[in-house]
Short mmCIF file of C-alpha atoms in Angstrom, two decimals:
data_model
loop_
_atom_site.label_atom_id
_atom_site.label_comp_id
_atom_site.label_asym_id
_atom_site.label_seq_id
_atom_site.Cartn_x
_atom_site.Cartn_y
_atom_site.Cartn_z
CA UNK A 228 -2.17 -36.02 -5.98
CA UNK A 229 -5.57 -36.02 -7.77
CA UNK A 230 -7.29 -39.11 -6.68
CA UNK A 231 -5.52 -39.61 -3.40
CA UNK A 232 -7.60 -36.80 -1.46
CA UNK A 233 -10.36 -34.21 -2.42
CA UNK A 234 -9.81 -31.15 -0.18
CA UNK A 235 -12.53 -29.19 0.99
CA UNK A 236 -10.66 -25.88 0.67
CA UNK A 237 -7.68 -25.12 -1.59
CA UNK A 238 -5.88 -21.88 -0.84
CA UNK A 239 -3.79 -20.44 -3.59
CA UNK A 240 -1.18 -18.23 -2.04
CA UNK A 241 0.49 -18.46 1.40
CA UNK A 242 0.59 -14.85 2.09
CA UNK A 243 -1.34 -12.84 4.94
CA UNK A 244 -4.65 -13.25 3.29
CA UNK A 245 -4.05 -16.81 2.32
CA UNK A 246 -2.91 -17.95 5.79
CA UNK A 247 -5.82 -16.35 7.40
CA UNK A 248 -8.43 -17.76 5.10
CA UNK A 249 -6.73 -21.24 5.59
CA UNK A 250 -6.79 -21.01 9.34
CA UNK A 251 -10.31 -19.69 9.40
CA UNK A 252 -11.65 -22.51 7.10
CA UNK A 253 -9.98 -25.17 9.12
CA UNK A 254 -11.72 -23.85 12.19
CA UNK A 255 -14.78 -24.53 10.39
CA UNK A 256 -13.83 -28.27 10.24
CA UNK A 257 -12.71 -27.99 6.57
CA UNK A 258 -9.69 -30.11 5.23
CA UNK A 259 -7.49 -27.44 3.92
CA UNK A 260 -4.45 -27.30 1.67
CA UNK A 261 -2.19 -24.15 0.88
CA UNK A 262 -0.39 -24.13 -2.24
CA UNK A 263 2.64 -21.52 -2.32
CA UNK A 264 5.13 -21.01 -5.18
CA UNK A 265 7.92 -19.75 -2.99
CA UNK A 266 10.09 -21.60 -0.46
CA UNK A 267 7.98 -20.73 2.54
CA UNK A 268 4.74 -18.85 3.43
CA UNK A 269 4.41 -15.38 4.89
CA UNK A 270 7.40 -14.10 3.01
CA UNK A 271 5.88 -10.44 2.38
CA UNK A 272 4.98 -10.29 6.06
CA UNK A 273 8.77 -10.23 6.89
CA UNK A 274 9.15 -6.81 5.32
CA UNK A 275 5.97 -5.13 6.48
CA UNK A 276 6.44 -2.17 8.80
CA UNK A 277 10.24 -1.76 8.07
CA UNK A 278 10.48 -5.61 9.58
CA UNK A 279 8.49 -4.52 12.61
CA UNK A 280 5.02 -5.74 11.01
CA UNK A 281 2.28 -2.99 11.14
CA UNK A 282 -0.39 -5.44 11.71
CA UNK A 283 -3.40 -2.94 11.82
CA UNK A 284 -4.76 0.34 12.93
CA UNK A 285 -7.25 1.03 15.61
CA UNK A 286 -8.26 4.32 13.97
CA UNK A 287 -8.73 2.76 10.33
CA UNK A 288 -11.63 4.20 8.43
CA UNK A 289 -12.90 2.87 5.08
CA UNK A 290 -11.85 6.45 3.62
CA UNK A 291 -8.25 4.84 3.61
CA UNK A 292 -9.04 2.42 0.94
CA UNK A 293 -9.39 3.27 -2.98
CA UNK A 294 -11.41 1.08 -5.15
CA UNK A 295 -13.45 1.51 -8.53
CA UNK A 296 -16.23 0.60 -6.87
CA UNK A 297 -16.29 3.01 -3.88
CA UNK A 298 -18.76 1.28 -1.37
CA UNK A 299 -16.98 -2.09 -1.67
CA UNK A 300 -14.34 -1.71 0.96
CA UNK A 301 -16.96 -0.46 3.44
CA UNK A 302 -19.45 -3.01 2.94
CA UNK A 303 -16.74 -5.74 3.46
CA UNK A 304 -15.33 -4.05 6.57
CA UNK A 305 -18.69 -3.52 8.01
CA UNK A 306 -18.61 -7.51 8.26
CA UNK A 307 -15.21 -8.04 9.71
CA UNK A 308 -13.46 -4.87 11.08
CA UNK A 309 -10.85 -3.78 13.34
CA UNK A 310 -12.29 -5.52 16.49
CA UNK A 311 -12.58 -8.84 14.68
CA UNK A 312 -9.29 -8.69 13.05
CA UNK A 313 -7.53 -8.01 16.59
CA UNK A 314 -9.49 -11.09 17.92
CA UNK A 315 -8.19 -13.14 15.27
CA UNK A 316 -4.56 -12.40 15.66
CA UNK A 317 -4.68 -12.69 19.36
CA UNK A 318 -6.42 -16.21 19.04
CA UNK A 319 -3.05 -17.76 18.13
CA UNK A 320 -0.78 -15.96 20.48
CA UNK A 321 0.08 -12.75 18.80
CA UNK A 322 0.55 -10.03 21.56
CA UNK A 323 -0.32 -6.48 20.06
CA UNK A 324 1.41 -3.49 21.12
CA UNK A 325 -0.10 -0.22 20.17
CA UNK A 326 1.67 2.97 19.15
CA UNK A 327 -0.50 5.94 18.33
CA UNK A 328 -3.36 3.58 17.32
CA UNK A 329 -1.06 1.55 14.93
CA UNK A 330 -0.57 -2.31 16.08
CA UNK A 331 2.78 -4.07 16.25
CA UNK A 332 3.55 -7.48 17.59
CA UNK A 333 5.04 -6.86 21.26
CA UNK A 334 8.42 -8.09 20.06
CA UNK A 335 8.15 -5.73 17.06
CA UNK A 336 9.58 -8.55 14.94
CA UNK A 337 7.58 -9.65 11.87
CA UNK A 338 9.41 -12.92 11.89
CA UNK A 339 7.61 -13.72 15.40
CA UNK A 340 4.16 -13.23 13.65
CA UNK A 341 5.28 -15.53 10.85
CA UNK A 342 6.53 -18.09 13.31
CA UNK A 343 2.88 -18.03 15.12
CA UNK A 344 1.04 -18.38 11.99
CA UNK A 345 3.05 -21.35 11.12
CA UNK A 346 2.33 -22.78 14.63
CA UNK A 347 -1.40 -22.23 13.97
CA UNK A 348 -1.29 -23.58 10.67
CA UNK A 349 0.10 -26.86 12.01
CA UNK A 350 -2.31 -27.01 14.83
CA UNK A 351 -5.17 -26.82 12.62
CA UNK A 352 -3.63 -29.66 10.49
CA UNK A 353 -3.30 -27.50 7.34
CA UNK A 354 -1.17 -29.20 4.68
CA UNK A 355 1.27 -26.23 3.45
CA UNK A 356 2.95 -27.30 0.20
CA UNK A 357 5.71 -24.62 -0.86
CA UNK A 358 7.48 -24.64 -4.15
CA UNK A 359 4.37 -25.58 -6.25
CA UNK A 360 3.32 -22.99 -9.06
CA UNK A 361 -0.52 -23.01 -9.81
CA UNK A 362 -0.80 -22.80 -13.65
CA UNK A 363 -4.51 -23.04 -14.14
CA UNK A 364 -7.67 -23.64 -12.07
CA UNK A 365 -10.59 -25.45 -13.77
CA UNK A 366 -14.13 -25.19 -12.52
CA UNK A 367 -15.62 -28.55 -13.36
CA UNK A 368 -19.06 -27.90 -11.74
CA UNK A 369 -20.67 -27.67 -8.45
CA UNK A 370 -17.98 -28.38 -5.68
CA UNK A 371 -15.67 -29.59 -8.03
CA UNK A 372 -12.33 -27.63 -8.94
CA UNK A 373 -9.18 -28.97 -10.30
CA UNK A 374 -6.03 -26.97 -9.51
CA UNK A 375 -3.08 -27.59 -11.90
CA UNK A 376 0.42 -27.11 -10.68
CA UNK A 377 3.75 -27.55 -12.19
CA UNK A 378 4.31 -30.51 -9.69
CA UNK A 379 0.69 -32.19 -10.08
CA UNK A 380 -2.98 -31.69 -9.83
CA UNK A 381 -5.06 -31.14 -6.76
CA UNK A 382 -8.87 -31.52 -6.44
CA UNK A 383 -11.07 -29.48 -4.18
CA UNK A 384 -14.76 -28.45 -3.60
CA UNK A 385 -13.91 -24.75 -2.93
CA UNK A 386 -10.69 -22.51 -4.04
CA UNK A 387 -9.64 -19.40 -2.17
CA UNK A 388 -7.28 -17.35 -4.72
CA UNK A 389 -4.90 -15.29 -2.63
CA UNK A 390 -2.00 -15.08 -4.81
CA UNK A 391 -1.31 -11.39 -4.05
CA UNK A 392 -0.63 -8.41 -6.47
CA UNK A 393 2.51 -7.56 -8.57
CA UNK A 394 4.07 -5.37 -5.74
CA UNK A 395 7.39 -6.53 -4.32
CA UNK A 396 7.88 -9.62 -6.53
CA UNK A 397 10.90 -10.87 -4.49
CA UNK A 398 8.37 -11.85 -1.89
CA UNK A 399 6.26 -14.02 -4.19
CA UNK A 400 3.81 -11.40 -5.50
CA UNK A 401 4.49 -11.99 -9.18
CA UNK A 402 1.01 -10.95 -10.55
CA UNK A 403 0.33 -14.70 -11.61
CA UNK A 404 -3.04 -14.47 -9.65
CA UNK A 405 -4.54 -11.98 -12.30
CA UNK A 406 -4.28 -14.43 -15.09
CA UNK A 407 -5.84 -17.33 -12.90
CA UNK A 408 -8.62 -14.96 -12.00
CA UNK A 409 -8.91 -13.83 -15.75
CA UNK A 410 -8.88 -17.50 -17.06
CA UNK A 411 -11.96 -18.11 -14.93
CA UNK A 412 -13.96 -15.28 -16.48
CA UNK A 413 -12.90 -12.14 -14.20
CA UNK A 414 -12.43 -8.79 -15.49
CA UNK A 415 -9.06 -7.33 -14.27
CA UNK A 416 -8.33 -3.51 -14.00
CA UNK A 417 -4.60 -3.11 -15.16
CA UNK A 418 -2.49 -3.29 -12.04
CA UNK A 419 0.00 -0.48 -11.33
CA UNK A 420 2.45 0.29 -8.56
CA UNK A 421 1.11 2.09 -5.43
CA UNK A 422 2.68 3.01 -2.06
CA UNK A 423 5.64 3.80 -4.21
CA UNK A 424 8.34 6.50 -4.68
CA UNK A 425 7.78 9.02 -7.64
CA UNK A 426 10.34 9.86 -10.24
CA UNK A 427 10.75 13.60 -11.18
CA UNK A 428 12.38 15.36 -14.16
CA UNK A 429 14.21 18.22 -12.64
CA UNK A 430 17.99 17.78 -12.75
CA UNK A 431 18.37 19.42 -9.17
CA UNK A 432 17.41 16.15 -7.52
CA UNK A 433 20.74 14.97 -7.57
CA UNK A 434 22.07 17.61 -5.32
CA UNK A 435 18.94 17.01 -2.85
CA UNK A 436 19.56 13.28 -2.14
CA UNK A 437 19.23 12.34 1.35
CA UNK A 438 17.18 15.40 2.37
CA UNK A 439 14.12 14.87 4.70
CA UNK A 440 11.96 17.52 5.77
CA UNK A 441 8.30 18.18 7.11
CA UNK A 442 6.15 18.97 4.23
CA UNK A 443 2.94 18.70 2.25
CA UNK A 444 2.73 17.00 -1.17
CA UNK A 445 -0.13 18.04 -3.59
CA UNK A 446 -0.51 16.10 -6.71
CA UNK A 447 -2.19 17.39 -9.89
CA UNK A 448 -2.79 16.03 -13.54
CA UNK A 449 -2.93 19.12 -15.55
CA UNK A 450 -4.85 21.65 -13.54
CA UNK A 451 -7.02 19.01 -11.43
CA UNK A 452 -5.85 18.19 -7.96
CA UNK A 453 -5.71 14.48 -7.47
CA UNK A 454 -4.54 14.11 -3.79
CA UNK A 455 -2.54 15.60 -1.20
CA UNK A 456 -0.93 14.45 2.22
CA UNK A 457 1.46 15.68 4.86
CA UNK A 458 4.45 14.19 6.73
CA UNK A 459 8.18 13.73 6.34
CA UNK A 460 9.17 14.17 2.58
CA UNK A 461 12.40 12.31 1.41
CA UNK A 462 14.29 13.83 -1.49
CA UNK A 463 16.19 11.42 -3.56
CA UNK A 464 18.65 11.65 -6.39
CA UNK A 465 15.66 10.64 -8.84
CA UNK A 466 12.66 12.36 -7.11
CA UNK A 467 10.37 12.24 -3.98
CA UNK A 468 9.49 9.65 -1.46
CA UNK A 469 8.29 9.41 2.14
CA UNK A 470 5.13 8.53 3.56
CA UNK A 471 2.97 11.49 2.07
CA UNK A 472 4.35 10.64 -1.28
CA UNK A 473 3.33 6.98 -0.97
CA UNK A 474 0.09 8.23 0.02
CA UNK A 475 -0.74 9.98 -3.10
CA UNK A 476 1.43 7.74 -5.42
CA UNK A 477 -1.33 5.42 -6.70
CA UNK A 478 -3.28 8.63 -8.34
CA UNK A 479 0.07 9.43 -9.92
CA UNK A 480 0.22 5.85 -11.49
CA UNK A 481 -3.03 5.93 -12.77
CA UNK A 482 -2.81 9.45 -14.30
CA UNK A 483 0.60 8.47 -15.97
CA UNK A 484 -0.91 5.52 -17.24
CA UNK A 485 -3.56 7.48 -19.00
CA UNK A 486 -0.94 9.65 -20.59
CA UNK A 487 -1.56 12.80 -18.59
CA UNK A 488 0.83 15.27 -17.25
CA UNK A 489 1.46 15.01 -13.65
CA UNK A 490 3.01 17.57 -11.27
CA UNK A 491 3.83 17.63 -7.50
CA UNK A 492 3.55 20.92 -5.45
CA UNK A 493 5.64 20.61 -2.28
CA UNK A 494 5.01 22.91 0.51
CA UNK A 495 7.97 22.94 2.65
CA UNK A 496 6.71 25.26 5.32
CA UNK A 497 3.17 23.53 6.00
CA UNK A 498 2.45 25.07 9.36
CA UNK A 499 2.13 28.51 7.80
CA UNK A 500 -0.30 29.70 5.11
CA UNK A 501 0.91 31.81 2.35
CA UNK A 502 0.33 35.20 4.12
CA UNK A 503 1.83 33.88 7.38
CA UNK A 504 4.90 32.60 5.30
CA UNK A 505 5.12 36.20 3.42
CA UNK A 506 5.07 38.02 6.89
CA UNK A 507 7.68 35.61 8.09
CA UNK A 508 10.16 36.21 5.19
CA UNK A 509 9.44 40.12 5.62
CA UNK A 510 10.31 40.06 9.33
CA UNK A 511 13.43 38.07 8.62
CA UNK A 512 14.51 40.44 6.04
CA UNK A 513 14.00 43.44 8.30
CA UNK A 514 15.84 41.88 11.12
CA UNK A 515 18.50 39.84 9.32
CA UNK A 516 19.10 41.90 6.35
CA UNK A 517 22.74 41.82 6.90
CA UNK A 518 22.98 38.10 6.19
CA UNK A 519 24.06 36.90 2.73
CA UNK A 520 21.50 35.65 0.45
CA UNK A 521 22.93 32.10 0.63
CA UNK A 522 22.54 32.07 4.42
CA UNK A 523 18.86 33.48 4.44
CA UNK A 524 17.08 30.12 4.88
CA UNK A 525 19.89 28.87 7.20
CA UNK A 526 18.03 27.01 10.15
CA UNK A 527 14.72 26.97 8.31
CA UNK A 528 15.11 24.38 5.70
CA UNK A 529 17.89 21.81 5.31
CA UNK A 530 21.00 23.21 3.95
CA UNK A 531 20.83 21.38 0.57
CA UNK A 532 17.24 22.22 0.06
CA UNK A 533 17.59 25.90 0.94
CA UNK A 534 20.55 26.02 -1.52
CA UNK A 535 18.42 24.90 -4.48
CA UNK A 536 15.58 26.98 -3.61
CA UNK A 537 17.73 30.05 -3.35
CA UNK A 538 19.49 29.01 -6.53
CA UNK A 539 16.24 29.07 -8.46
CA UNK A 540 15.49 32.71 -7.59
CA UNK A 541 18.54 33.58 -9.71
CA UNK A 542 20.12 36.03 -7.24
CA UNK A 543 23.78 35.70 -6.18
CA UNK A 544 24.45 34.06 -3.00
CA UNK A 545 26.91 36.77 -1.87
CA UNK A 546 24.27 39.81 -1.80
CA UNK A 547 22.84 41.00 1.43
CA UNK A 548 19.24 39.95 2.05
CA UNK A 549 18.21 43.65 2.83
CA UNK A 550 19.24 44.36 -0.98
CA UNK A 551 17.18 41.81 -2.47
CA UNK A 552 14.08 43.39 -4.58
CA UNK A 553 10.58 42.57 -3.02
CA UNK A 554 9.66 40.52 -6.03
CA UNK A 555 12.58 38.22 -5.50
CA UNK A 556 10.82 37.40 -1.98
CA UNK A 557 7.55 36.62 -3.62
CA UNK A 558 9.54 34.08 -5.86
CA UNK A 559 11.24 32.87 -2.84
CA UNK A 560 8.02 32.46 -1.14
CA UNK A 561 6.42 30.43 -4.11
CA UNK A 562 9.19 28.26 -4.25
CA UNK A 563 9.10 27.50 -0.58
CA UNK A 564 5.29 27.00 -0.25
CA UNK A 565 4.85 25.68 -3.84
CA UNK A 566 7.72 24.18 -5.22
CA UNK A 567 6.55 22.62 -8.53
CA UNK A 568 8.22 19.42 -9.90
CA UNK A 569 7.24 17.23 -12.83
CA UNK A 570 6.50 13.67 -12.17
CA UNK A 571 7.45 11.41 -15.01
CA UNK A 572 7.12 7.82 -13.56
CA UNK A 573 6.75 5.81 -10.56
CA UNK A 574 9.41 3.41 -9.28
CA UNK A 575 8.85 -0.16 -10.30
CA UNK A 576 6.70 -2.99 -8.80
CA UNK A 577 10.03 -4.09 -6.90
CA UNK A 578 9.82 -1.04 -5.00
CA UNK A 579 6.10 -0.86 -4.55
CA UNK A 580 4.40 -1.81 -1.41
CA UNK A 581 1.25 -2.66 -3.06
CA UNK A 582 -0.83 -2.20 -6.43
CA UNK A 583 -3.91 -0.19 -7.37
CA UNK A 584 -6.13 -2.15 -9.91
CA UNK A 585 -6.96 -5.91 -9.70
CA UNK A 586 -10.17 -8.23 -10.06
CA UNK A 587 -13.20 -5.85 -10.61
CA UNK A 588 -15.04 -5.88 -7.20
CA UNK A 589 -18.42 -5.83 -8.93
CA UNK A 590 -17.98 -9.51 -9.68
CA UNK A 591 -17.34 -10.29 -5.93
CA UNK A 592 -19.89 -10.72 -3.20
CA UNK A 593 -18.95 -8.34 -0.23
CA UNK A 594 -20.50 -10.61 2.43
CA UNK A 595 -17.94 -13.30 1.66
CA UNK A 596 -15.72 -12.68 -1.24
CA UNK A 597 -17.09 -15.30 -3.31
CA UNK A 598 -17.06 -14.79 -7.10
CA UNK A 599 -20.33 -13.94 -8.64
CA UNK A 600 -19.39 -15.78 -11.67
CA UNK A 601 -17.78 -19.10 -10.35
CA UNK A 602 -19.58 -20.61 -7.34
CA UNK A 603 -17.22 -21.73 -4.66
CA UNK A 604 -14.32 -19.80 -5.95
CA UNK A 605 -13.21 -16.86 -3.56
CA UNK A 606 -10.79 -13.83 -4.36
CA UNK A 607 -9.12 -12.01 -1.45
CA UNK A 608 -6.27 -9.77 -0.52
CA UNK A 609 -4.10 -7.52 -2.71
CA UNK A 610 -5.58 -9.47 -5.81
CA UNK A 611 -8.73 -7.32 -5.59
CA UNK A 612 -9.20 -3.79 -7.08
CA UNK A 613 -8.55 -2.42 -3.50
CA UNK A 614 -5.69 -0.60 -2.20
CA UNK A 615 -5.09 1.01 1.28
CA UNK A 616 -3.06 3.78 2.38
CA UNK A 617 0.03 3.32 4.87
CA UNK A 618 -0.57 2.45 8.43
CA UNK A 619 -1.83 -1.23 8.52
CA UNK A 620 -4.48 -0.54 6.09
CA UNK A 621 -3.53 -3.41 3.68
CA UNK A 622 -2.92 -6.02 6.32
CA UNK A 623 -6.29 -5.33 7.75
CA UNK A 624 -7.70 -5.93 4.50
CA UNK A 625 -5.91 -9.23 4.07
CA UNK A 626 -7.22 -10.25 7.70
CA UNK A 627 -10.82 -9.14 6.63
CA UNK A 628 -11.02 -10.77 3.24
CA UNK A 629 -9.03 -13.88 4.32
CA UNK A 630 -10.95 -14.57 7.34
CA UNK A 631 -14.53 -13.80 5.51
CA UNK A 632 -13.85 -16.03 2.62
CA UNK A 633 -12.37 -18.86 4.89
CA UNK A 634 -15.35 -18.81 7.11
CA UNK A 635 -17.66 -19.13 3.93
CA UNK A 636 -15.49 -21.57 2.14
CA UNK A 637 -14.97 -23.83 5.05
CA UNK A 638 -18.28 -24.57 6.06
CA UNK A 639 -19.01 -28.30 6.28
CA UNK A 640 -22.25 -29.43 5.41
CA UNK A 641 -24.04 -31.33 8.22
CA UNK A 642 -24.64 -34.95 7.49
CA UNK A 643 -28.22 -35.98 7.84
CA UNK A 644 -29.17 -39.25 9.59
#
């Protein structure tokens, strides 16, 4: 294709950030082509929000983002935030339904969002080429890039690199964008799984598979507290899952990569402090002392979880609760309010929703996501060393960075008479 046409903007990657960038650039009057190595664009969008597509969050705050350069996400979001993202999505027909501040398409179908993006890509006359893998990007001087693919070369004046992270590779995020950025001189912080399940050492997890309960997860590296979150914890045959686990998982990834010992402390009675829980157990012992020890937590915790916690005290399930020594109630209290498990690993990239790590943001201009190293190169979305918590944060980052980059890259110089 080289020699036939020189594009104003070439977008590498047809995910959420890439499509947002392409549409915004085209709206500036630029000629745009999107190169996507999968068989269609928007594939990762189809799996977001369990297929319902959590588009954003009205209550989004910059505190929900993690980055080595702490001020970077806020500096970017201040230029294109929640209001601008909603206006962008609504500009091509997405009707937003809000639930507790979370945004979903009115149909609650991610496929409908992808369809509307496709309609707008066509309306803006953007050339979308699928099944092409970008192998290398060459900067050949001012407004001159050569993008080499496995099916030929493309020439452009601007390049927006929106190739995604390594999370969920079945959707197309295979990590190839990191190498493309590194070849152009950018520093890469090693990407690691984030928003992911945690694998634990203890053998009793096989008995807990399928248990769900309200709780708080607190993560430690050694004695240092890393993070905590509250919500529905899911127990699996290999460890812990659920939204609160996802929220703290990136800290486990980093600590484990640095060869630190990581533990999670689970509080299964988060609505009570330690003294309130102590008094609750004392009241239950005094009023229900006739029950067997194996039934003491019945109606308080899920049966399988209660069984494991009671077994950990070492007391026979057949003893009456009234006859259990006071010291055992303290042990039970600690197991219920501070149940320690050893985290040995995260699940793989295949199960992760996003990654922590990526392109060093100190090399990126926050006003438009342009590289400080290569003029005319823009880096957006999950490729950057920015990861958000659950609840629409990562799609907001895609809309924000894609639109800012597209607006800057797509500006067409005004011809002088």
